[in-house]
Short mmCIF file of N, CA and C in Angstrom, two decimals:
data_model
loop_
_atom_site.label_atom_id
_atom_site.label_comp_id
_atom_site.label_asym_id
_atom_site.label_seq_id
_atom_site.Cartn_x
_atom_site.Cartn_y
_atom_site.Cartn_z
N UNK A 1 -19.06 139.28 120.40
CA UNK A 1 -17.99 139.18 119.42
C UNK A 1 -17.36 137.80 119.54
N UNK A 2 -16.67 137.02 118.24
CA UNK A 2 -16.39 135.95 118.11
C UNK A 2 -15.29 135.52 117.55
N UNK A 3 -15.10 134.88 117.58
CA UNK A 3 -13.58 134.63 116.51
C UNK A 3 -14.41 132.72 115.47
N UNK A 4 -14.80 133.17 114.45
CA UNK A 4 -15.51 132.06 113.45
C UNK A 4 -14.53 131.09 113.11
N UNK A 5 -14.73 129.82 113.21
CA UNK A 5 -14.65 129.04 112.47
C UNK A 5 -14.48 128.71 111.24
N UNK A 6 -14.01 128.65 109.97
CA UNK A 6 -14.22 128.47 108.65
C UNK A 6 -13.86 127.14 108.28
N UNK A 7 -14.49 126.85 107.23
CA UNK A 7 -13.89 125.65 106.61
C UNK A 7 -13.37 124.30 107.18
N UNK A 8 -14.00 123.67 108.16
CA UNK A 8 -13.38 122.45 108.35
C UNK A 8 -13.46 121.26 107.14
N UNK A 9 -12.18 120.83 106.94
CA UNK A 9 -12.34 119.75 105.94
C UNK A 9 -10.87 119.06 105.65
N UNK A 10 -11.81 117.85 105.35
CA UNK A 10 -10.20 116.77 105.81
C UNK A 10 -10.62 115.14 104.66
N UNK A 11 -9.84 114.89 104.36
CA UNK A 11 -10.11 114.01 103.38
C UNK A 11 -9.71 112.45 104.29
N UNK A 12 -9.21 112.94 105.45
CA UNK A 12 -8.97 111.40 106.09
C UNK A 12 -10.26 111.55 107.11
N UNK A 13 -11.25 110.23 106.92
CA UNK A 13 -12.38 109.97 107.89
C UNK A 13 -11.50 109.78 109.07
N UNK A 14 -12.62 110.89 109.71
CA UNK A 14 -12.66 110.67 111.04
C UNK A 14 -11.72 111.69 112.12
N UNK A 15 -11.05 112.90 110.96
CA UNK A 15 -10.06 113.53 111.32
C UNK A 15 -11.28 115.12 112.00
N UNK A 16 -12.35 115.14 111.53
CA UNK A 16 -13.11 116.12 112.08
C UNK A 16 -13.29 116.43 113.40
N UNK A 17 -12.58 115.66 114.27
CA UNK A 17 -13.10 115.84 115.57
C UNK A 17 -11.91 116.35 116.13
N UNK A 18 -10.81 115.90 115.58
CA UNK A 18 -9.40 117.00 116.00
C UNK A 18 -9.59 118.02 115.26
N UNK A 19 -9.69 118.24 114.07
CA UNK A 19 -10.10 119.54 113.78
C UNK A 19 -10.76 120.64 114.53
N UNK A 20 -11.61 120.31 114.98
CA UNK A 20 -12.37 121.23 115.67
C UNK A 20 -11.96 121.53 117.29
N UNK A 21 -11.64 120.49 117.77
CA UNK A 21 -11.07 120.38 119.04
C UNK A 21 -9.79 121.56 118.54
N UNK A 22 -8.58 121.29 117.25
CA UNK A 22 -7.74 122.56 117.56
C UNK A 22 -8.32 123.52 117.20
N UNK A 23 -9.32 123.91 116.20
CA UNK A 23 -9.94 125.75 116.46
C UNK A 23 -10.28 126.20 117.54
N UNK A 24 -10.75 125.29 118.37
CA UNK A 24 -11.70 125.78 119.38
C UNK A 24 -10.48 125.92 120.22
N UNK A 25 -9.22 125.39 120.41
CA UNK A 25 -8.29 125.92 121.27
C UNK A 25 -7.90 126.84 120.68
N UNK A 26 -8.00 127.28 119.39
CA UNK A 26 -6.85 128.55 118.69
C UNK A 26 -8.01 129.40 118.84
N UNK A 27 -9.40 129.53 119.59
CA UNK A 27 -10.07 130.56 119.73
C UNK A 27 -11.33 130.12 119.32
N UNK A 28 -11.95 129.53 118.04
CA UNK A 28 -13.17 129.93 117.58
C UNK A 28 -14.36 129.01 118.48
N UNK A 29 -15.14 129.69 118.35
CA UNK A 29 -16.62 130.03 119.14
C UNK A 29 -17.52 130.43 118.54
N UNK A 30 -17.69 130.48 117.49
CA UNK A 30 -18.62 130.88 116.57
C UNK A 30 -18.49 129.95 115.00
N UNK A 31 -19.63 129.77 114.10
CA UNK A 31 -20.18 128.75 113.24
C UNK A 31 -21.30 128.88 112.24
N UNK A 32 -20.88 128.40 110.85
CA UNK A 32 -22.21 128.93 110.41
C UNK A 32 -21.63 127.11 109.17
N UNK A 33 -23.13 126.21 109.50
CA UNK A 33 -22.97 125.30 108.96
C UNK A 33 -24.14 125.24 107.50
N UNK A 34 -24.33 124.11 106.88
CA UNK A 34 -25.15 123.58 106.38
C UNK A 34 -25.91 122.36 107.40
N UNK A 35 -27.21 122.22 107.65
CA UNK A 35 -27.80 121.01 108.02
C UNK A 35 -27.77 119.61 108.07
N UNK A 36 -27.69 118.97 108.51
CA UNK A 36 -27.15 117.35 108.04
C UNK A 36 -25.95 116.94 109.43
N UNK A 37 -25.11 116.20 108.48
CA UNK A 37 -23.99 115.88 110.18
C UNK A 37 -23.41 117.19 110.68
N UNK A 38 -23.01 117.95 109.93
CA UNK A 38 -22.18 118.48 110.61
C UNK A 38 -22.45 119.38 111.96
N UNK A 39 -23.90 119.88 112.21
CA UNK A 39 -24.15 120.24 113.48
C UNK A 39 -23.81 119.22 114.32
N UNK A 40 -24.26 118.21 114.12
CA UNK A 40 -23.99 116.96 115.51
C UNK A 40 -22.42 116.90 115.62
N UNK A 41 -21.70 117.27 114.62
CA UNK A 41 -19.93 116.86 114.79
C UNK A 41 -20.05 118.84 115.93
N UNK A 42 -20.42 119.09 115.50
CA UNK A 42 -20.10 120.53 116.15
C UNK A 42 -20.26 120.24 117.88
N UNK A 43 -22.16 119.95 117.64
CA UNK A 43 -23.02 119.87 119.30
C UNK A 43 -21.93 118.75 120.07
N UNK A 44 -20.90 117.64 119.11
CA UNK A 44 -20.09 117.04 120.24
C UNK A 44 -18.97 117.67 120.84
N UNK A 45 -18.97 118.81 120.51
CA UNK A 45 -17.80 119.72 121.16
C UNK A 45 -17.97 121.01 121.79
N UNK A 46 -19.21 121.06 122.00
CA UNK A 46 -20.01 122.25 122.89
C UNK A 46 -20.37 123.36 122.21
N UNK A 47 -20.61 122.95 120.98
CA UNK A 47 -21.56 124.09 120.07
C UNK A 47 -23.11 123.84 120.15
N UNK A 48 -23.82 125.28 120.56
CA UNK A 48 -25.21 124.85 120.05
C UNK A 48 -25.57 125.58 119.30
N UNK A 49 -26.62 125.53 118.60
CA UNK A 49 -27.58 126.31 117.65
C UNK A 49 -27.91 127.39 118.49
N UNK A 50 -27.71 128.28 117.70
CA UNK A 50 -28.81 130.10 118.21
C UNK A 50 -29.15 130.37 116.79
N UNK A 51 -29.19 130.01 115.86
CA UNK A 51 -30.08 130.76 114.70
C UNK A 51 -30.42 129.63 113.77
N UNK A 52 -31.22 129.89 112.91
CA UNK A 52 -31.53 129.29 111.36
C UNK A 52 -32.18 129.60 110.58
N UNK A 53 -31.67 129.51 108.91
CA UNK A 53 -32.12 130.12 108.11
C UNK A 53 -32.63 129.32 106.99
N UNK A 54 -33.62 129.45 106.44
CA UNK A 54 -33.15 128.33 105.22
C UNK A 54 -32.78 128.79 104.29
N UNK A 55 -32.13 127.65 103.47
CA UNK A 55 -31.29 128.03 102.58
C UNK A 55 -32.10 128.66 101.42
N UNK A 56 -31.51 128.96 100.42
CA UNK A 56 -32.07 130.32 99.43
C UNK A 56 -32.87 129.07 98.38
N UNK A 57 -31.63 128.15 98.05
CA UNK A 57 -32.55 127.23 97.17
C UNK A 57 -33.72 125.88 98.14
N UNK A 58 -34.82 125.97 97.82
CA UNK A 58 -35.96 125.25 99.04
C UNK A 58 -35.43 124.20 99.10
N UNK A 59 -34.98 123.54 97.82
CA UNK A 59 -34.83 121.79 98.32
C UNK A 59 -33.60 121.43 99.17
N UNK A 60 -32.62 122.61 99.37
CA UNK A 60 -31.11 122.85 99.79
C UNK A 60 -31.51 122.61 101.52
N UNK A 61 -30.38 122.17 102.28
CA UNK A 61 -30.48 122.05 104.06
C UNK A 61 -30.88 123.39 104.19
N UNK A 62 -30.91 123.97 105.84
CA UNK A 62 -31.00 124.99 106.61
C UNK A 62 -29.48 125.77 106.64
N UNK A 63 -29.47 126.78 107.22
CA UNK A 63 -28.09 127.26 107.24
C UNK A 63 -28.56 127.31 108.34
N UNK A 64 -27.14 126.56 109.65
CA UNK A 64 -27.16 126.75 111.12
C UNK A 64 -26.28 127.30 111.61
N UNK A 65 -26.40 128.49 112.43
CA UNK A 65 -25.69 129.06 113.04
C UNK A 65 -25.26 128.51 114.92
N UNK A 66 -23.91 128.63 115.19
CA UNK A 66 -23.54 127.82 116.48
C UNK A 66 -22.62 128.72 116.96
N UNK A 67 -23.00 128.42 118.48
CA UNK A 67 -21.70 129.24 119.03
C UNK A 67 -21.37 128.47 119.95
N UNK A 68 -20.25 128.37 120.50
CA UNK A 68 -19.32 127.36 121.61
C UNK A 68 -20.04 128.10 123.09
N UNK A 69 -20.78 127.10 123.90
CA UNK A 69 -21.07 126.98 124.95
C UNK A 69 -20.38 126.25 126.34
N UNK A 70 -19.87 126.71 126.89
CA UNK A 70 -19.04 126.47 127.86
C UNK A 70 -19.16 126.18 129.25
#
């Protein structure tokens, strides 16, 4: 059991990395991304991959699933 993540998003570059740094103190440990940067903004804060799916439309990223490793 987990407490998810939703929605990180921030219109000032570069604000993603406090973002996540405060969920992950207000609890979350769990993740479900699109492919591209945002796993690597995740894997720098001790998320890894345990699943993947691809996405429904073929030419669309993977859907990655992450959970906070500690």
């Amino acid at each position: 059991k987990g407490t998810e993540l939703v929605s990180v998003f921030s219109l000032v570059s570069g604000r993603g990395a406090e973002l996540v740094e405060h969920a992950i103190a207000n609890g979350a440990n769990l993740l479900d991304c699109f492919d591209g940067y945002l796993p690597k903004l995740y894997a720098k804060h001790g998320f890894r991959e345990y699943k993947r799916e691809p996405n429904w439309d073929k030419s669309g990223p993977d859907v990655v699933f992450m959970k906070l490793v500690v």
